[in-house]
């Protein structure tokens, strides 16, 4: 843990890449998931007053609920559009330039949010939510690709966890800025919802000073001098870069003549079938693991434990702080523990916690001290989620796929994420209404199944190159037949062995 962190600190430009890419990347995604909760009352008042001013009538409860649900869901629809186009944009313009251009939607959405109250237009809020979704959909993919491709193999795990770390930081910032003492008031809520524009301007001012992804420059542009220059900036001129460059050059040789695959080709390719199954399972479970249910029920549990209603938002900040601190701890231990172990431990720990939480929620009306057990279990569940699935899942497509499949893999993974988020937002309230706390048993099934799948079907990725990981997937699941694309792995490994033999 200390060694990996010390290595990261020896590369200040890489640290800057992680911070600058993160603040304008997945931070935006996390921020917009949580920020709308606090000003919801004021936005609904704006919708009602606007309709009364325009049409001379107040909305009925079901009409207001429908408009509000649509406003919330537009973020997921925009995110899906952004995710579907992100792979093409990242390949056409490069990771760095794509992130720069992606700040334009964030700033446009912020302007609409700022003017919405003055213009008495809730439609501007809807449009801004859709635009924010596009921004977050692109950022979720391109930010992850950029930082993973900038990081050396020995730091890829720690840098990858930063993706989830900025999601947690974004959620916590939305909660913190939304309290009444900061921006969660009737006068200041437009500034709260426009905060993303300030973040976009910050990244626009700082990102141009950082290098482009070395892997993108070499593997997709064939620019070896540019790749070496970017590596020297990232890791320092005094470092020995030969190993990093040789590994990328070997992959470049193996992929010569192999173009980037489309999403359809990716879905139909037999050579990456088990990697595809891994993405389908992990990203589906990320939304259906029960984390949203736990956050929803946390208010009821805190209230049952005796916390006053006006202090519930501060208790919720405690859950957000728990998620951030655990994610940071995950980043510190991931290089020594391994990603596969963290995933298995996280999924099985979450499954066990959900089962016990269901029992304590059932008993809390019969036993006076049971709400305190439920409160502890909520924090334990967040701990398991943040220390495993949250930190490891997001960068997974960038670690288990070769460059020719990477863009398509991220598009599929993030499409699953956005569809899952939309599904949970629309269907989850109905599930809770009919099943109450027994809904946790559904999430228990997903967590347990995912833990078993990773145990038997996913290899360790720590300290391995992408092509070595591909070869390990093939070794685990091969039945004696070799798919045509797997020859790329043979070429790569042969080149690596030749390089090692020359050095010896």
Tab-separated table of N, CA and C in Angstrom, residues 268-275 405 467 470-471 473-475 477-491:
chain	number	residue	atom	x	y	z
A	268	UNK	N	-20.840	-9.885	-30.701
A	268	UNK	CA	-20.875	-11.171	-31.402
A	268	UNK	C	-19.536	-11.908	-31.383
A	269	UNK	N	-18.467	-11.263	-30.908
A	269	UNK	CA	-17.140	-11.877	-30.938
A	269	UNK	C	-17.019	-12.979	-29.888
A	270	UNK	N	-16.618	-14.156	-30.322
A	270	UNK	CA	-16.451	-15.280	-29.400
A	270	UNK	C	-15.180	-15.165	-28.568
A	271	UNK	N	-14.181	-14.434	-29.079
A	271	UNK	CA	-12.892	-14.368	-28.386
A	271	UNK	C	-12.960	-13.587	-27.081
A	272	UNK	N	-13.957	-12.711	-26.933
A	272	UNK	CA	-14.085	-11.921	-25.701
A	272	UNK	C	-15.407	-12.215	-25.001
A	273	UNK	N	-15.926	-13.406	-25.236
A	273	UNK	CA	-17.242	-13.756	-24.704
A	273	UNK	C	-17.284	-13.670	-23.178
A	274	UNK	N	-16.245	-14.226	-22.506
A	274	UNK	CA	-16.275	-14.230	-21.042
A	274	UNK	C	-15.976	-12.846	-20.462
A	275	UNK	N	-15.173	-12.061	-21.159
A	275	UNK	CA	-14.994	-10.669	-20.736
A	275	UNK	C	-16.323	-9.916	-20.840
A	405	UNK	N	-11.083	-3.442	-28.718
A	405	UNK	CA	-12.409	-3.678	-28.145
A	405	UNK	C	-12.780	-2.653	-27.072
A	467	UNK	N	-3.155	-7.845	-22.481
A	467	UNK	CA	-3.085	-9.057	-23.279
A	467	UNK	C	-2.829	-10.293	-22.416
A	470	UNK	N	-6.240	-11.159	-21.109
A	470	UNK	CA	-7.019	-11.826	-22.152
A	470	UNK	C	-6.615	-13.291	-22.275
A	471	UNK	N	-5.307	-13.553	-22.225
A	471	UNK	CA	-4.826	-14.933	-22.298
A	471	UNK	C	-5.299	-15.746	-21.100
A	473	UNK	N	-8.131	-15.222	-19.348
A	473	UNK	CA	-9.547	-15.526	-19.582
A	473	UNK	C	-9.680	-16.734	-20.504
A	474	UNK	N	-8.873	-16.746	-21.563
A	474	UNK	CA	-8.932	-17.853	-22.520
A	474	UNK	C	-8.509	-19.160	-21.868
A	475	UNK	N	-7.483	-19.106	-21.025
A	475	UNK	CA	-7.024	-20.321	-20.352
A	475	UNK	C	-8.087	-20.883	-19.411
A	477	UNK	N	-11.367	-20.581	-19.597
A	477	UNK	CA	-12.638	-20.988	-20.200
A	477	UNK	C	-12.488	-21.733	-21.519
A	478	UNK	N	-11.261	-21.936	-21.970
A	478	UNK	CA	-11.054	-22.637	-23.235
A	478	UNK	C	-11.332	-24.128	-23.065
A	479	UNK	N	-11.945	-24.700	-24.115
A	479	UNK	CA	-12.215	-26.145	-24.123
A	479	UNK	C	-11.442	-26.826	-25.256
A	480	UNK	N	-10.268	-26.263	-25.526
A	480	UNK	CA	-9.439	-26.888	-26.536
A	480	UNK	C	-9.517	-26.241	-27.888
A	481	UNK	N	-10.444	-25.272	-28.045
A	481	UNK	CA	-10.562	-24.581	-29.325
A	481	UNK	C	-10.054	-23.166	-29.168
A	482	UNK	N	-9.392	-22.642	-30.155
A	482	UNK	CA	-8.833	-21.301	-30.116
A	482	UNK	C	-9.529	-20.435	-31.144
A	483	UNK	N	-10.134	-19.337	-30.689
A	483	UNK	CA	-10.813	-18.428	-31.608
A	483	UNK	C	-9.781	-17.693	-32.441
A	484	UNK	N	-10.144	-17.259	-33.670
A	484	UNK	CA	-9.174	-16.587	-34.537
A	484	UNK	C	-8.537	-15.369	-33.901
A	485	UNK	N	-9.341	-14.583	-33.171
A	485	UNK	CA	-8.783	-13.358	-32.614
A	485	UNK	C	-7.756	-13.629	-31.531
A	486	UNK	N	-7.788	-14.821	-30.942
A	486	UNK	CA	-6.856	-15.108	-29.849
A	486	UNK	C	-5.422	-15.196	-30.327
A	487	UNK	N	-5.211	-15.260	-31.647
A	487	UNK	CA	-3.851	-15.243	-32.170
A	487	UNK	C	-3.134	-13.953	-31.794
A	488	UNK	N	-3.908	-12.900	-31.575
A	488	UNK	CA	-3.308	-11.635	-31.139
A	488	UNK	C	-2.575	-11.833	-29.818
A	489	UNK	N	-3.183	-12.611	-28.915
A	489	UNK	CA	-2.558	-12.862	-27.627
A	489	UNK	C	-1.240	-13.615	-27.809
A	490	UNK	N	-1.233	-14.601	-28.734
A	490	UNK	CA	-0.026	-15.380	-28.983
A	490	UNK	C	1.094	-14.505	-29.502
A	491	UNK	N	0.758	-13.607	-30.444
A	491	UNK	CA	1.752	-12.688	-30.993
A	491	UNK	C	2.318	-11.816	-29.887
